[in-house]
Coordinates of C-alpha atoms in Angstrom, one line a residue:
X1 CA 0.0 0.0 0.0
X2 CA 1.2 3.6 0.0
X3 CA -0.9 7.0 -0.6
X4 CA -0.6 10.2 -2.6
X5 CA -2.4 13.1 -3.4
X6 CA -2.0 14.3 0.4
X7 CA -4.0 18.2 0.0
X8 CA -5.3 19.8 3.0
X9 CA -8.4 18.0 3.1
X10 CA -7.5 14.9 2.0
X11 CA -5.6 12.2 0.5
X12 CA -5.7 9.0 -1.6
X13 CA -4.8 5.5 -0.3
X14 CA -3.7 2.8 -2.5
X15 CA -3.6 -1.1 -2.1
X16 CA -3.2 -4.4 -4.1
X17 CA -4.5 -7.3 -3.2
X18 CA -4.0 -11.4 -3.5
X19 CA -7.5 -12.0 -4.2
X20 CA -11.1 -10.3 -4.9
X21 CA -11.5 -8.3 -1.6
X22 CA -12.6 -5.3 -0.2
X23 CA -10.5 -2.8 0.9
X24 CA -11.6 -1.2 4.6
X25 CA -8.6 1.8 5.9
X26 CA -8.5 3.4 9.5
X27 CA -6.8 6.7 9.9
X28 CA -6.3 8.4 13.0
X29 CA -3.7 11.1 14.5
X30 CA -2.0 8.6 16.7
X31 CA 0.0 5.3 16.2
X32 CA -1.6 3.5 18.1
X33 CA -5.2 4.5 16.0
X34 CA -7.5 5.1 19.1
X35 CA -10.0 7.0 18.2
X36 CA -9.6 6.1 14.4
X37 CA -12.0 6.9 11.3
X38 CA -12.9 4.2 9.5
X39 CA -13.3 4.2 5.6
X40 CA -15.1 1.6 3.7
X41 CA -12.7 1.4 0.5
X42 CA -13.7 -0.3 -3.0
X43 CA -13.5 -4.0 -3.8
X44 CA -10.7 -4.9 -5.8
X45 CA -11.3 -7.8 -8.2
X46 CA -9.3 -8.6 -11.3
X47 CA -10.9 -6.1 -13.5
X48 CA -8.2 -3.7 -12.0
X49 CA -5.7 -6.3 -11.6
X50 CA -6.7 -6.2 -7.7
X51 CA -5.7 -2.7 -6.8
X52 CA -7.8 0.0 -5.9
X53 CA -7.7 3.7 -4.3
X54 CA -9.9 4.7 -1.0
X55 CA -10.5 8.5 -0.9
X56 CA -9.9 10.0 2.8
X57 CA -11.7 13.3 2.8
X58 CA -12.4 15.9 5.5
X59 CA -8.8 15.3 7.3
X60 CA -7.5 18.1 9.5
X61 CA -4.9 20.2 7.4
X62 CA -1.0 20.5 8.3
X63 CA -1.1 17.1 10.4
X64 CA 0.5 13.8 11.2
X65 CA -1.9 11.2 9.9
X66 CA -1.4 7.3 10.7
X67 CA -3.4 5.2 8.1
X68 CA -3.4 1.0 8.0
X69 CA -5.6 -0.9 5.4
X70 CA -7.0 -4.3 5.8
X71 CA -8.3 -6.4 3.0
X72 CA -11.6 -7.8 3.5
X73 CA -11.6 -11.7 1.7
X74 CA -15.2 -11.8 -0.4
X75 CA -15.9 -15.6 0.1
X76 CA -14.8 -16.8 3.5
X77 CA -15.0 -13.8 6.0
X78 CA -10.9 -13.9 6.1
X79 CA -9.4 -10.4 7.4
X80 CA -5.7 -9.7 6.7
X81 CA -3.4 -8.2 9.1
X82 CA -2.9 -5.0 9.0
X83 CA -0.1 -2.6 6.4
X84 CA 0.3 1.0 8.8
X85 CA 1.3 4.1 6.9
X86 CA 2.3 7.0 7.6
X87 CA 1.2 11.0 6.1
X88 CA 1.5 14.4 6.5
X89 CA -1.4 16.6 5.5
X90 CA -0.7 20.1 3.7
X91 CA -1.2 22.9 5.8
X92 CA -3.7 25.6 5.6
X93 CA -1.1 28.4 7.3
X94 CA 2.2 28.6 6.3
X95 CA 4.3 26.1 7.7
X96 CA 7.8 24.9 7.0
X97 CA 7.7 22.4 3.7
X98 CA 10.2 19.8 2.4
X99 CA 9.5 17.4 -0.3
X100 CA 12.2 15.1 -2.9
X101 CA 11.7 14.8 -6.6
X102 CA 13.9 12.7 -9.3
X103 CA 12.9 10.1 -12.0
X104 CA 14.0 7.0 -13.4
X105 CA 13.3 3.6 -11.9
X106 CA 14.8 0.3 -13.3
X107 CA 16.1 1.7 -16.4
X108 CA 19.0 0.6 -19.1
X109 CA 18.7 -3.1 -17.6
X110 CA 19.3 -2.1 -14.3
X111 CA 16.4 -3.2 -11.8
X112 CA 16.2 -4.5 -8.4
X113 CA 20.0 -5.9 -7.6
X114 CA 19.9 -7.0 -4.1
X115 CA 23.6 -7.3 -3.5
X116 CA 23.7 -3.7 -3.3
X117 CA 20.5 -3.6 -1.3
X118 CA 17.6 -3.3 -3.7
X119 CA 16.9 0.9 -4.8
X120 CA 18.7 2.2 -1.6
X121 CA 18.3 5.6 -2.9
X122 CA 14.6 5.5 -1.3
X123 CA 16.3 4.9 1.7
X124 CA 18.5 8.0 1.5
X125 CA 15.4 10.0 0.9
X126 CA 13.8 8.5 3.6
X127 CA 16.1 9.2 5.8
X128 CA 15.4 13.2 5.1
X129 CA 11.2 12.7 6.0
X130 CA 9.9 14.8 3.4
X131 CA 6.0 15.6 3.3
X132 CA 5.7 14.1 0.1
X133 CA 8.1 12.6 -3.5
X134 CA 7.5 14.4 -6.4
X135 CA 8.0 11.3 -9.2
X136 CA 9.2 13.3 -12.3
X137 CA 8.3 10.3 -14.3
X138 CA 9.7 7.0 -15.8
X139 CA 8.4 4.9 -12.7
X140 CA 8.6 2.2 -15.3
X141 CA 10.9 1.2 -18.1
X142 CA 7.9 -0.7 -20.1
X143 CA 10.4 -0.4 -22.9
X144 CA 13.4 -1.7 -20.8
X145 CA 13.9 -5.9 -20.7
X146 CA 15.9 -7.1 -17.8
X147 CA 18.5 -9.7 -17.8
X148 CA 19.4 -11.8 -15.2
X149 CA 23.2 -11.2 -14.8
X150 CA 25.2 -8.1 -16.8
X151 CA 28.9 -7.4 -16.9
X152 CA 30.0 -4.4 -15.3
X153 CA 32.8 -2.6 -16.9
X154 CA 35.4 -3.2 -13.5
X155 CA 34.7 -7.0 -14.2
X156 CA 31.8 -7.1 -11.4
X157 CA 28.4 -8.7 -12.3
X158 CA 25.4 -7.4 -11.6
X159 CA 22.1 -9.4 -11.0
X160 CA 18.3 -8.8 -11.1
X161 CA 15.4 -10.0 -9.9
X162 CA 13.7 -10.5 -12.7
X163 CA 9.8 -11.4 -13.6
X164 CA 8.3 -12.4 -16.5
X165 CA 6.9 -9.3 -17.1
X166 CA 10.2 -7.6 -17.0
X167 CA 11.6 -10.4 -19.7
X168 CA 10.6 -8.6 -22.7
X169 CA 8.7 -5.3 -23.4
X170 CA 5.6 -4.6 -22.5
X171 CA 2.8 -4.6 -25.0
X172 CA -0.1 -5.7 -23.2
X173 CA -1.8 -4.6 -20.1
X174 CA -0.8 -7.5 -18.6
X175 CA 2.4 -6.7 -19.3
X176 CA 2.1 -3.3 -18.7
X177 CA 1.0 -3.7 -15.0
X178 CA 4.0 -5.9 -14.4
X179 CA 6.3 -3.0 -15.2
X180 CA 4.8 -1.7 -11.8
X181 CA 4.3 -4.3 -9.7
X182 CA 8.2 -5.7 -10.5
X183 CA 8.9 -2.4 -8.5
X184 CA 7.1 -2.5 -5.4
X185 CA 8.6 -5.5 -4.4
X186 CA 11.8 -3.4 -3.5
X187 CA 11.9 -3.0 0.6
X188 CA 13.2 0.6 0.6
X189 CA 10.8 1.5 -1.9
X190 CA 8.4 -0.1 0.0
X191 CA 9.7 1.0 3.3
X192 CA 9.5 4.8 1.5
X193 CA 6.3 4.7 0.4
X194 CA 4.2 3.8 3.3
X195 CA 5.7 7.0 5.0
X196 CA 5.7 9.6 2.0
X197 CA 2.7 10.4 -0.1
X198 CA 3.7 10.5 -3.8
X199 CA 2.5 12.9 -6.6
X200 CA 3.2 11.0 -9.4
X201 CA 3.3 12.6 -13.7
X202 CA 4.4 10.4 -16.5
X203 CA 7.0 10.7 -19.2
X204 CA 7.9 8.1 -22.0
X205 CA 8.9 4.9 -20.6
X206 CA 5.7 4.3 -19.3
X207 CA 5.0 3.8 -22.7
X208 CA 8.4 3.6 -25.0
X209 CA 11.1 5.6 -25.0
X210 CA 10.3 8.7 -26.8
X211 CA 7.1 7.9 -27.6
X212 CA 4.2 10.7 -29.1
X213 CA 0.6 10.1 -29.7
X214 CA -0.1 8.6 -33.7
X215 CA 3.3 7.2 -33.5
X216 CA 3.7 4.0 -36.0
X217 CA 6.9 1.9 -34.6
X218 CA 9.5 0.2 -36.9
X219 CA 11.1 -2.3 -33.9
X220 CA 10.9 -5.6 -34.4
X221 CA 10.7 -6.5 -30.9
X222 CA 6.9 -4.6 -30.7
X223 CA 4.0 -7.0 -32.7
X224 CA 1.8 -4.1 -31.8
X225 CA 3.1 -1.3 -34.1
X226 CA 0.3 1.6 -32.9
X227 CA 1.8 3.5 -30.2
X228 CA -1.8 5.0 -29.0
X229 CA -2.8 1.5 -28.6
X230 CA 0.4 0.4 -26.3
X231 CA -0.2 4.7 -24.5
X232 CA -3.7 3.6 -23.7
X233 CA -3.1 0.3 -21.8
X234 CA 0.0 1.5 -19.9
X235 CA -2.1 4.9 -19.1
X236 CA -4.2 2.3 -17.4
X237 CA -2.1 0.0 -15.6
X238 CA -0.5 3.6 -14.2
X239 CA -4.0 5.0 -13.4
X240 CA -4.0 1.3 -11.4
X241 CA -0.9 1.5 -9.8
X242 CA -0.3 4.9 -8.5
X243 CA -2.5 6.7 -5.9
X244 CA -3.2 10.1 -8.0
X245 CA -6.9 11.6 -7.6
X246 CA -7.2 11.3 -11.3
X247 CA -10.6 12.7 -12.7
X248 CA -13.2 10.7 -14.5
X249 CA -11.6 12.4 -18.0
X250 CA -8.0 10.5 -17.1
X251 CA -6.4 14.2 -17.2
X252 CA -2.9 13.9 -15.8
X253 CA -2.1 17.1 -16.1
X254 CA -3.4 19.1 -12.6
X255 CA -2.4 21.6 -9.7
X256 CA -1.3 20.9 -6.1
X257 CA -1.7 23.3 -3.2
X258 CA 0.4 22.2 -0.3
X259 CA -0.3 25.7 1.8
X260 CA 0.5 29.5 1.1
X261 CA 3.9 28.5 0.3
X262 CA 3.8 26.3 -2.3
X263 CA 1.3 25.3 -5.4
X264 CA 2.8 22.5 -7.4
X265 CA 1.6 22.1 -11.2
X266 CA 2.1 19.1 -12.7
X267 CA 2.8 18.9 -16.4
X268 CA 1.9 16.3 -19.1
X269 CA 4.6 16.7 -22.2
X270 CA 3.3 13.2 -23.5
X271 CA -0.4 12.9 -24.1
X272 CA -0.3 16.0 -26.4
X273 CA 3.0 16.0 -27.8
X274 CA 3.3 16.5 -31.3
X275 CA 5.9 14.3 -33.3
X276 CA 9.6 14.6 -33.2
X277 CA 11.0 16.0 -35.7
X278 CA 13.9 19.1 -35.9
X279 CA 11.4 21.3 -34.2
X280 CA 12.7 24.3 -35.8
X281 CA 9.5 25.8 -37.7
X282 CA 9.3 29.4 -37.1
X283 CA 5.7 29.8 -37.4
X284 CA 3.7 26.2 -37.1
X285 CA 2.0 25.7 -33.4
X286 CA 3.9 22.7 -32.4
X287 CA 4.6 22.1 -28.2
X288 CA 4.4 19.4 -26.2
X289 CA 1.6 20.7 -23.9
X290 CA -0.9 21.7 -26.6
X291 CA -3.2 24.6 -26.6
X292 CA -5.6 23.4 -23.8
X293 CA -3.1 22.6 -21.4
X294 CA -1.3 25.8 -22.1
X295 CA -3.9 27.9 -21.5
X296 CA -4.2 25.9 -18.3
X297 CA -1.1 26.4 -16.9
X298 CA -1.3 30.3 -17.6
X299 CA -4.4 30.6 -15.9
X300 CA -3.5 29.0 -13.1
X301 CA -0.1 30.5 -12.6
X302 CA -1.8 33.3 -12.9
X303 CA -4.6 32.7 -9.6
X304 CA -2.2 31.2 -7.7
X305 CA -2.1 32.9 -4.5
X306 CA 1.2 31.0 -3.3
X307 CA 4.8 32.2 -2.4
X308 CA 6.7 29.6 -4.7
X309 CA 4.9 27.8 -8.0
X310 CA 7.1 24.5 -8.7
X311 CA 6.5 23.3 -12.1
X312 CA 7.1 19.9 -12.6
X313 CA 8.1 19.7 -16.5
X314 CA 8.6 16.1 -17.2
X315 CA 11.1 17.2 -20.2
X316 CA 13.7 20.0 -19.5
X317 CA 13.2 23.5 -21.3
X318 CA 17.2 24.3 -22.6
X319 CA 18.5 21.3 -22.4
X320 CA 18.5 19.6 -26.0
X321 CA 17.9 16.0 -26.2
X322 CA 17.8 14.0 -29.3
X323 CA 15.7 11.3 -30.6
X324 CA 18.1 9.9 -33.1
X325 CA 18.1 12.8 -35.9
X326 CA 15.0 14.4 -34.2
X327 CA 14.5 16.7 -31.4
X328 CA 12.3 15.0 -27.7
X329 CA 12.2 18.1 -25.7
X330 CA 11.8 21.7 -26.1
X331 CA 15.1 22.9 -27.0
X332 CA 17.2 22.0 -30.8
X333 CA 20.6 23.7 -30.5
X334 CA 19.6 26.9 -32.4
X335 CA 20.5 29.7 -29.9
X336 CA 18.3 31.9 -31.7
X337 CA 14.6 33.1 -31.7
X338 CA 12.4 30.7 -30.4
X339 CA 11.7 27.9 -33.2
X340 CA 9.1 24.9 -32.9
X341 CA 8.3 23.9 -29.4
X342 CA 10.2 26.6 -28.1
X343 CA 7.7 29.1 -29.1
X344 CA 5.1 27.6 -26.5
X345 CA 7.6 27.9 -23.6
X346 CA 8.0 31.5 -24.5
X347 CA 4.4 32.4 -24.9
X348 CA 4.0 30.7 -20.9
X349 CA 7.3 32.4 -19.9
X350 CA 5.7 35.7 -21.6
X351 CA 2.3 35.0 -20.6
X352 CA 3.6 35.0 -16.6
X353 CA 6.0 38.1 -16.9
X354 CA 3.0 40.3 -18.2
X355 CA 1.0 39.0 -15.5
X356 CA 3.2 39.3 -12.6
X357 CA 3.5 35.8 -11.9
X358 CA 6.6 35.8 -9.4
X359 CA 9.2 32.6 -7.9
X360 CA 8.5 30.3 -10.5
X361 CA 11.1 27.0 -10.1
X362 CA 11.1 24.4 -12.9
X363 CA 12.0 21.1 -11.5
X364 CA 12.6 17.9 -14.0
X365 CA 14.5 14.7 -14.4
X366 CA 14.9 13.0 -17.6
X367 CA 18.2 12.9 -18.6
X368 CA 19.8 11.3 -16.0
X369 CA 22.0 13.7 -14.5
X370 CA 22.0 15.9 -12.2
X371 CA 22.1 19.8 -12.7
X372 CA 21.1 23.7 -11.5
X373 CA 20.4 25.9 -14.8
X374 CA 19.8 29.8 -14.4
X375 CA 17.6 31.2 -17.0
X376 CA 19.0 34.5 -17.6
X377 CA 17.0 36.7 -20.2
X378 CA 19.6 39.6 -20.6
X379 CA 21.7 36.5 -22.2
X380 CA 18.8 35.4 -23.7
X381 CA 17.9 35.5 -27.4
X382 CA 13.9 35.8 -26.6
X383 CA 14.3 38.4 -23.7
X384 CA 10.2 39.1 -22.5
X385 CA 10.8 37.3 -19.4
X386 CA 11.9 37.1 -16.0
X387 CA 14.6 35.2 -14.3
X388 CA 14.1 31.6 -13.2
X389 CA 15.8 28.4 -11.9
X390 CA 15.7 24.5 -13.5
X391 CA 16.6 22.1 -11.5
X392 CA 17.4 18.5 -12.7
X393 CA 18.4 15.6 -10.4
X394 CA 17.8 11.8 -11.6
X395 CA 18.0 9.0 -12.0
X396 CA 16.3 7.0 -9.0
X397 CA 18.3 3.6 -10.2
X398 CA 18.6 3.5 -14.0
X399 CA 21.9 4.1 -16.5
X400 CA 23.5 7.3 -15.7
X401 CA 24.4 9.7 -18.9
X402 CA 24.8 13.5 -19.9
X403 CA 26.1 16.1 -19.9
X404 CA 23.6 17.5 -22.9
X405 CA 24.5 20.6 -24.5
X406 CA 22.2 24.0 -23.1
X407 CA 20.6 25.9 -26.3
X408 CA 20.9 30.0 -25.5
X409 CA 17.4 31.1 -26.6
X410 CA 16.2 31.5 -23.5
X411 CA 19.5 32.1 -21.8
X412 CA 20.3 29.3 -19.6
X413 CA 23.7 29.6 -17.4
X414 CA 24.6 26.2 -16.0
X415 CA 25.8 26.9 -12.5
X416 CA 26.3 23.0 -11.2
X417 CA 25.9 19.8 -13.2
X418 CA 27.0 16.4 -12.3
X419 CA 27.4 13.6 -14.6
X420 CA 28.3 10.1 -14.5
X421 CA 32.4 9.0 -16.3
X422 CA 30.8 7.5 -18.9
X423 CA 27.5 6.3 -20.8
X424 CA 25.3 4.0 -19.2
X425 CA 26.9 3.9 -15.6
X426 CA 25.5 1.4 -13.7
X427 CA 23.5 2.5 -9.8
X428 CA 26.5 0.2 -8.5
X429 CA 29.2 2.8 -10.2
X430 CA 27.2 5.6 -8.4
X431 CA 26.1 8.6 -10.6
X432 CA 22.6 8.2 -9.3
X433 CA 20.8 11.9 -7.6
X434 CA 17.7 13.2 -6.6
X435 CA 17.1 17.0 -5.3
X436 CA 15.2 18.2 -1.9
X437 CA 12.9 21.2 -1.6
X438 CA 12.6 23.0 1.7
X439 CA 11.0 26.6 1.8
X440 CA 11.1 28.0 5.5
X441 CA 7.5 29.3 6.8
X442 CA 9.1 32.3 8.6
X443 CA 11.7 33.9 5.8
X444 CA 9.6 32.4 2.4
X445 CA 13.2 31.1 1.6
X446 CA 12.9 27.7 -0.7
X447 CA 16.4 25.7 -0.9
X448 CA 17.1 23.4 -3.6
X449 CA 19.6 20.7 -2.6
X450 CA 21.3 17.9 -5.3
X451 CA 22.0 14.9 -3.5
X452 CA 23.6 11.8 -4.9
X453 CA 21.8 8.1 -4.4
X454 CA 23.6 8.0 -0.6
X455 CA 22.0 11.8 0.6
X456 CA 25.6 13.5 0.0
X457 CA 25.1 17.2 -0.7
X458 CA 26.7 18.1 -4.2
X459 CA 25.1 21.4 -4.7
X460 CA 23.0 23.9 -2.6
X461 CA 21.0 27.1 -4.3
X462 CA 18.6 29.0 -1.6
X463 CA 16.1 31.3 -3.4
X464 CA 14.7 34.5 -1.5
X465 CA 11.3 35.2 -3.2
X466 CA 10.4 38.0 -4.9
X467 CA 7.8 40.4 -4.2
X468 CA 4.3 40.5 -6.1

C-alpha cells in the first residue's frame, strides 16, 4: 500500500490485493489508531488487476496522519493483518515544507539488484522525512527488458530479480501492470512509500522511450506497431498503480496546493505532444503541452495565490535532447529566436511576466543527471521574461548519462551539473541523484539541494522570493 495526493483536506490510499477483496482503511492522528475513522474502500477484483484507491476526505490540514488498510476476503469472512502508513497533510497556514523529486526507476537493464540492497536511494530520501516525492516520471521502463546477470565494466556482475513481465517489453496490459508491480517488491521503496505520499506525472517509458501520440513503430521486438494502442493500456495500468486523484476524463495534467507557500503544477509533455522532428518551424503551433493545457497552466499560474509555483516539466526546457536525428524536448541547439516547441515555452514564460507571476522554479529529471540551470534573459535570445531556476536531479536507479549541451534562446547559465564518467553507468558505479525542496515558513526562503543516491550534498542554491 502507499498513498498520494495528500491536500489539505484529503488524500488517496492505495492497495493491491492477492485476491477479490474489499478494501476497509483506518486513519487516525495517533500510532496506536484510538479513536480512528474508518473508511469503507472499494472491492478490488481482477478487473483492475486487484488494486484500488480509497478517498480520505475531510482530514485536518498541516497534520501527522497514521493510516493501515485491511483487506476484507469476499468468500470466506478472512481479514488480513494489517499494512500501517504513515502521512502528513498540507497545511492551511504557512508552515515549513520539504519534499524530494527525481525520475527514473529500473532503467537501461538495471532493476532490483539485491547485492547492493535493492533501490537504496529511497532509503537516502527517507532518511530526510519529506512531506511528500514528487516522481518526475519514468516509474517504469515498459520499454526496458531485464536480464538476469550483466557485466560491469570493472569486471563485477550485476544481478536482477527478474519477472516475466520484466523479460521482454511490455505490450499488453498485462504486461504493462507488471512493469509496476516488479517495483514495489523493492523494501526501501516499499519502506518509502508507506511513510511519503507521492505525486506521481508520467513521461515516455511508461509507454516507450520517446514515444508521441499517432506514433507508428519500426522495432521488431513490438508485434503491436500503434503506439496509442500500447499509450492507452500503460495509461491504465499507471492510473491502477499509482494513488493520483485522477478525474473521470484520465487528465494527468493538474495543480497541487500544499499551503501559502507552495502550489505545485504538474505537467503532461506526452499525451499532447506533437511528433519529433527538428522542431525548428518558425511559425507552425507545435509544443508538447498543446493549446488546452497551455492555456491551463497560464491561468493558473496566474490565480495562484502561493509564495513559490514549482512546475514539474517532465522534459527539460534548454537542455536539448535528441531522438536519433530528431529533437524529444523543447530545445534543438539553435540559440536563436524561439523555433518549434520553443515558441510555447515563451508564450507561458511571456504569458507570466505580463502577468506578474513571481518565484517560478522548474523542477525535471529525464536525462539522467543531475544539474542547476539559471535562466538568464539579458543573455537570452527571446528576452520578455523574468529570471528563473531548473533544477534537474535523476536517476532514481537507471543508467546514468549526460552532460547534454544547453541551447541559449532562453539564456540558460549552467551553475552545477554532475554527470556520470561515462554512458550507461550502472547505480552500483554511483552517478545516481535526486534533489530536496525546503521553503522556511518564517523567511519564504525555498532551498534546492542535489544529492547523490547515498543523501551526499553536491550542490546547494537558496532562493529569496520576490515580491508581487
Amino acid at each position: 500500500m502507499q498513498s498520494g495526493e495528500a491536500t489539505a483536506h484529503g488524500a488517496v490510499v492505495w492497495a493491491r490485493a492477492d485476491r477479490p477483496a474489499r478494501m476497509l482503511v483506518e486513519v487516525s492522528r495517533r500510532p496506536d489508531f484510538r479513536n480512528a475513522r474508518h473508511v469503507r474502500g472499494p472491492v478490488l477484483t481482477p478487473r483492475t488487476d486487484l488494486t484500488g484507491r480509497a478517498f480520505l476526505r475531510g482530514l485536518p490540514s498541516g497534520e501527522e496522519l497514521h493510516y493501515r488498510v485491511r483487506l476484507a476476503d469476499l468468500d470466506r469472512g478472512l481479514l488480513s493483518a494489517p499494512a500501517a502508513g504513515r502521512l502528513r497533510t498540507a497545511p492551511r497556514t504557512a508552515r515549513d515544507v520539504s519534499f524530494v523529486w527525481s525520475g527514473d526507476l529500473a532503467g537501461q537493464g538495471w532493476g532490483i539488484n539485491p547485492d547492493i540492497g535493492g533501490y537504496r536511494i529511497f532509503s537516502a530520501m527517507n532518511d530526510l522525512d519529506p512531506d511528500f516525492f514528487l516522481c518526475s516520471g519514468d516509474l517504469v521502463y515498459s520499454d526496458g527488458p531485464l536480464d538476469e546477470t550483466v557485466k560491469l565494466p570493472d569486471g563485477r556482475t550485476w544481478r536482477n530479480i527478474v519477472t516475466p513481465e520484466k523479460s521482454n517489453v511490455a505490450q499488453t496490459l498485462a504486461e504493462y501492470r507488471g512493469q509496476f508491480r516488479y517495483n514495489l517488491q523493492d523494501r526501501n521503496f516499499q519502506a518509502f512509500n508507506a511513510r511519503t505520499p507521492m505525486l506521481y506525472q508520467w513521461d515516455d517509458h511508461e509507454v516507450l522511450n520517446n514515444w508521441y501520440p499517432g506514433e507508428i513503430l519500426d522495432l521488431p521486438q513490438y508485434t503491436e506497431k500503434r503506439v496509442d494502442v500500447l499509450a492507452e493500456r500503460a495509461r491504465q495500468a499507471m492510473f491502477e498503480y499509482t494513488p493520483t486523484a485522477a478525474p473521470r476524463s484520465g487528465r494527468i495534467y493538474r495543480k497541487i496546493s500544499y499551503g501559502p507557500l507552495l502550489d505545485v503544477f504538474m505537467l503532461d509533455m506526452r499525451t499532447y505532444k506533437d511528433p519529433n522532428g527538428p522542431n525548428n518551424s518558425p511559425t507552425s503551433e507545435s509544443g508538447l503541452l498543446g493549446r488546452t493545457q497551455s492555456a491551463w497552466l497560464e491561468h493558473e499560474l496566474r490565480r495562484s495565490k502561493a509564495t513559490w509555483k514549482v512546475i514539474a516539466n517532465d522534459l527539460p526546457l534548454g537542455l536539448v535532447v535528441p531522438d536519433g536525428t530528431a529533437q524529444e524536448a523543447a530545445a534543438q541547439g539553435d540559440p536563436g529566436a524561439p523555433l518549434g516547441r520553443e515558441r510555447e515555452i515563451a508564450e507561458i514564460l511571456s504569458y507570466a511576466k505580463h502577468h506578474r507571476v513571481r518565484n517560478m522554479v522548474w523542477l525535471t529529471a529525464d536525462v539522467h543527471y543531475t544539474a542547476a540551470h539559471y535562466y538568464d534573459p539579458s543573455k537570452a535570445s527571446f528576452k520578455d521574461f523574468d529570471p528563473f531556476w531548473e533544477f534537474v536531479s535523476g536517476p532514481l536507479n537507471a543508467g546514468a548519462f549526460g552532460p547534454n549541451p544547453l541551447d541559449a534562446t532562453f539564456g540558460p547559465q549552467l551553475k552545477f551539473h554532475q554527470a556520470p564518467p561515462h554512458a550507461n553507468t550502472s547505480p552500483a558505479e554511483g552517478s545516481q541523484f535526486f534533489g530536496q525542496v525546503q521553503i522556511d515558513a518564517e523567511s519564504r526562503t525555498l532551498t534546492v539541494r542535489l544529492r547523490d543516491q547515498d543523501g551526499t550534498v553536491l550542490y546547494t542554491k537558496a532562493l529569496t522570493p520576490a515580491t508581487p
